[in-house]
C-alpha cells in the first residue's frame, strides 16, 4: 500500500460521497446535475493494471447506481470511458502518451480541457442514452448530454485546478 | 484448445469489459421494466443505512418546516372533524345550508409564554387579521392552554390556565358533573378543579375534559388526570388536583378555536 494507492482509495470514497450527498441534489435549471465522480477515472494512474481499472470503474458506477436507483446506467457509462480511456489519451497527447512521458498532474490547461471534454462527453452520451433508453427521444438525449456535459466539464475543471497536488505544481 | 486459451488471455481486458458491460446492461434493462431489480437498489443495507444516517442529520434542519406542515394538516383535519363532531348527533339531515361547521380551528405560534408568576399570560403571533378575537379557546394537541383575552391587529394575548383569574368550565369524562378550573399558583403542572358536587364518583387517574357548557371550548378537549382529591369544609364539594396533559412550560404551537354559533347562543342566553 503506497501513498498513491491510498490517495486513489480516498478519492474513490470522497467522490462517491460528494456525488451522492451534494451533487445529486443540485438540479440546476430543473434537472441538471454534474457527475464529477468520473474524476476518479480521469485521474487514475496511467500504469494501472487494466483489468483492475475496468473492474474498479464498474464498482464505482454501480455504487452511484445503487444510491440513485438507476439500474446499471452509471456502471455502463463508467465501463465505457474506462475501457476507451487509452484511446482518448492517445488522441489528445499523441506521441508523448505512447512514450509514457505524460503526467496527468502537470499537463497544460488546453490539453487537460480536451481530455476532460472528450471523456465527459462519452460518459454522458452513454449515460443518458441508457437512462432515457428510447431512441425516439433522441433530441432529449442530445439536449441533456450537451447541457449536463457543459455543467460537468466546468465543475470538473474547477476541481482539477483547485485540488492540484502541490508537489507537482 | 491451446489457441482458445491464448485468445482468452490475449483479450482478457476486452472480455472483462464486455462481461461487465453485459451485466450492467442487464441491470439497466431490469430497471426499465416494471419488476425492478432487487440487487441494485438504494434500499439495501449499505446505501439505505447511509441514507438513514444522512436523514437523521438533515432532518434536524427541516424540523421547523416539517412542524409547520403537520400543524397545517392538523388544522385541516380538525376542521373536518368538527363537522362530524359534536353536532352531527343532532343533525338529522345533510344539507349544505344547515351543515355549518360548529367550530373553526386556526393555528398560531406562541411568542411568549409565562408560567412562573401567579397571573400568567401567553402571547401568540396571530390577531384580528387572522380572525382571532377575545373569548376564543386556545388548545394544543394535548389539551387546554387558555382563553384569548385581548387582541390587536397581529397579536393575541391569552389568559393561561396558570392564571389566578382563569375560570374554565371542566368536568369528568365519564359523568356530567362539572366544576371550574382554577390555579393556586404553586405548580405549573397541577391545576385545581373546584365545586364538583360530592355525588360525583371520582377515582385517581380519571380524565378531566372540557364540558362544552360555555361557548368557548367544544366538549371533550382533554385537560388532565386526577392526581388526588379532598372534600371542602362544608363537605359538599370536591377540591380536585388535576395533573395537566400539557407541559405548560413548553408550548410551541397552539390552535385557536372559534365557535361559529357563539353569537347565536349568547343572544339566546341574554333574552330575559
PDB file of C-alpha atoms in Angstrom, chain A residues 56-147:
ATOM      1  CA  UNK A  56     -12.959  -0.689 -10.148  1.00  0.00           C
ATOM      2  CA  UNK A  57     -14.704   1.633 -12.605  1.00  0.00           C
ATOM      3  CA  UNK A  58     -17.581  -0.810 -12.769  1.00  0.00           C
ATOM      4  CA  UNK A  59     -17.839  -0.841  -8.979  1.00  0.00           C
ATOM      5  CA  UNK A  60     -17.715   2.966  -8.919  1.00  0.00           C
ATOM      6  CA  UNK A  61     -20.583   3.253 -11.363  1.00  0.00           C
ATOM      7  CA  UNK A  62     -22.577   0.543  -9.664  1.00  0.00           C
ATOM      8  CA  UNK A  63     -22.253   2.310  -6.311  1.00  0.00           C
ATOM      9  CA  UNK A  64     -23.602   5.520  -7.808  1.00  0.00           C
ATOM     10  CA  UNK A  65     -26.406   3.497  -9.368  1.00  0.00           C
ATOM     11  CA  UNK A  66     -27.199   1.935  -6.047  1.00  0.00           C
ATOM     12  CA  UNK A  67     -27.646   5.341  -4.438  1.00  0.00           C
ATOM     13  CA  UNK A  68     -29.508   6.791  -7.365  1.00  0.00           C
ATOM     14  CA  UNK A  69     -31.743   3.762  -8.018  1.00  0.00           C
ATOM     15  CA  UNK A  70     -30.811   3.936 -11.682  1.00  0.00           C
ATOM     16  CA  UNK A  71     -30.170   0.280 -12.521  1.00  0.00           C
ATOM     17  CA  UNK A  72     -26.835  -0.086 -14.285  1.00  0.00           C
ATOM     18  CA  UNK A  73     -26.682   3.201 -16.151  1.00  0.00           C
ATOM     19  CA  UNK A  74     -23.679   4.720 -14.442  1.00  0.00           C
ATOM     20  CA  UNK A  75     -21.899   1.379 -14.348  1.00  0.00           C
ATOM     21  CA  UNK A  76     -22.147   1.060 -18.127  1.00  0.00           C
ATOM     22  CA  UNK A  77     -21.030   4.620 -18.739  1.00  0.00           C
ATOM     23  CA  UNK A  78     -18.065   4.229 -16.393  1.00  0.00           C
ATOM     24  CA  UNK A  79     -17.053   0.969 -18.031  1.00  0.00           C
ATOM     25  CA  UNK A  80     -17.119   2.546 -21.446  1.00  0.00           C
ATOM     26  CA  UNK A  81     -14.927   5.502 -20.555  1.00  0.00           C
ATOM     27  CA  UNK A  82     -12.576   3.315 -18.524  1.00  0.00           C
ATOM     28  CA  UNK A  83     -12.140   0.962 -21.456  1.00  0.00           C
ATOM     29  CA  UNK A  84     -11.677   3.700 -24.009  1.00  0.00           C
ATOM     30  CA  UNK A  85      -9.514   5.953 -21.873  1.00  0.00           C
ATOM     31  CA  UNK A  86      -6.289   4.891 -23.712  1.00  0.00           C
ATOM     32  CA  UNK A  87      -7.934   5.958 -26.966  1.00  0.00           C
ATOM     33  CA  UNK A  88      -8.789   9.357 -25.541  1.00  0.00           C
ATOM     34  CA  UNK A  89      -5.311   9.753 -24.086  1.00  0.00           C
ATOM     35  CA  UNK A  90      -3.674   8.825 -27.356  1.00  0.00           C
ATOM     36  CA  UNK A  91      -5.789  11.206 -29.390  1.00  0.00           C
ATOM     37  CA  UNK A  92      -5.142  14.112 -27.010  1.00  0.00           C
ATOM     38  CA  UNK A  93      -1.489  13.591 -26.081  1.00  0.00           C
ATOM     39  CA  UNK A  94      -0.330  11.746 -29.157  1.00  0.00           C
ATOM     40  CA  UNK A  95       3.242  10.599 -29.065  1.00  0.00           C
ATOM     41  CA  UNK A  96       4.036  11.678 -25.540  1.00  0.00           C
ATOM     42  CA  UNK A  97       1.436   9.176 -24.301  1.00  0.00           C
ATOM     43  CA  UNK A  98       2.958   6.422 -26.437  1.00  0.00           C
ATOM     44  CA  UNK A  99       6.309   7.029 -24.809  1.00  0.00           C
ATOM     45  CA  UNK A 100       4.713   7.197 -21.350  1.00  0.00           C
ATOM     46  CA  UNK A 101       6.093  10.616 -20.536  1.00  0.00           C
ATOM     47  CA  UNK A 102       2.708  12.170 -19.772  1.00  0.00           C
ATOM     48  CA  UNK A 103       1.927  13.054 -16.163  1.00  0.00           C
ATOM     49  CA  UNK A 104      -1.736  13.790 -15.607  1.00  0.00           C
ATOM     50  CA  UNK A 105      -0.991  16.215 -12.818  1.00  0.00           C
ATOM     51  CA  UNK A 106       1.152  18.623 -14.834  1.00  0.00           C
ATOM     52  CA  UNK A 107      -0.286  18.842 -18.281  1.00  0.00           C
ATOM     53  CA  UNK A 108      -1.257  22.148 -19.839  1.00  0.00           C
ATOM     54  CA  UNK A 109      -4.698  23.660 -19.480  1.00  0.00           C
ATOM     55  CA  UNK A 110      -5.681  23.192 -23.117  1.00  0.00           C
ATOM     56  CA  UNK A 111      -4.746  19.530 -23.219  1.00  0.00           C
ATOM     57  CA  UNK A 112      -6.434  18.947 -19.889  1.00  0.00           C
ATOM     58  CA  UNK A 113      -9.624  20.582 -21.144  1.00  0.00           C
ATOM     59  CA  UNK A 114      -9.577  18.500 -24.331  1.00  0.00           C
ATOM     60  CA  UNK A 115      -9.063  15.292 -22.360  1.00  0.00           C
ATOM     61  CA  UNK A 116     -11.826  16.096 -19.858  1.00  0.00           C
ATOM     62  CA  UNK A 117     -14.238  17.165 -22.588  1.00  0.00           C
ATOM     63  CA  UNK A 118     -13.715  14.005 -24.571  1.00  0.00           C
ATOM     64  CA  UNK A 119     -14.196  11.742 -21.556  1.00  0.00           C
ATOM     65  CA  UNK A 120     -17.171  13.608 -20.140  1.00  0.00           C
ATOM     66  CA  UNK A 121     -18.987  13.722 -23.483  1.00  0.00           C
ATOM     67  CA  UNK A 122     -18.509   9.985 -23.991  1.00  0.00           C
ATOM     68  CA  UNK A 123     -19.664   9.258 -20.478  1.00  0.00           C
ATOM     69  CA  UNK A 124     -22.750  11.437 -20.732  1.00  0.00           C
ATOM     70  CA  UNK A 125     -23.815  10.139 -24.138  1.00  0.00           C
ATOM     71  CA  UNK A 126     -23.772   6.565 -22.838  1.00  0.00           C
ATOM     72  CA  UNK A 127     -25.331   7.627 -19.566  1.00  0.00           C
ATOM     73  CA  UNK A 128     -28.301   9.491 -20.988  1.00  0.00           C
ATOM     74  CA  UNK A 129     -28.866   7.062 -23.857  1.00  0.00           C
ATOM     75  CA  UNK A 130     -29.264   4.264 -21.349  1.00  0.00           C
ATOM     76  CA  UNK A 131     -31.139   6.360 -18.845  1.00  0.00           C
ATOM     77  CA  UNK A 132     -33.761   7.533 -21.315  1.00  0.00           C
ATOM     78  CA  UNK A 133     -33.464   4.253 -23.252  1.00  0.00           C
ATOM     79  CA  UNK A 134     -35.691   5.300 -26.070  1.00  0.00           C
ATOM     80  CA  UNK A 135     -34.314   6.454 -29.377  1.00  0.00           C
ATOM     81  CA  UNK A 136     -37.487   8.284 -30.279  1.00  0.00           C
ATOM     82  CA  UNK A 137     -36.358  10.759 -27.641  1.00  0.00           C
ATOM     83  CA  UNK A 138     -33.019  11.278 -29.349  1.00  0.00           C
ATOM     84  CA  UNK A 139     -33.354  15.058 -29.182  1.00  0.00           C
ATOM     85  CA  UNK A 140     -33.886  14.910 -25.438  1.00  0.00           C
ATOM     86  CA  UNK A 141     -30.822  12.672 -25.114  1.00  0.00           C
ATOM     87  CA  UNK A 142     -28.691  15.115 -27.100  1.00  0.00           C
ATOM     88  CA  UNK A 143     -30.017  18.101 -25.196  1.00  0.00           C
ATOM     89  CA  UNK A 144     -29.422  16.563 -21.799  1.00  0.00           C
ATOM     90  CA  UNK A 145     -25.991  15.315 -22.844  1.00  0.00           C
ATOM     91  CA  UNK A 146     -24.885  18.725 -24.059  1.00  0.00           C
ATOM     92  CA  UNK A 147     -26.118  20.759 -21.113  1.00  0.00           C
TER      93      UNK A 147
END
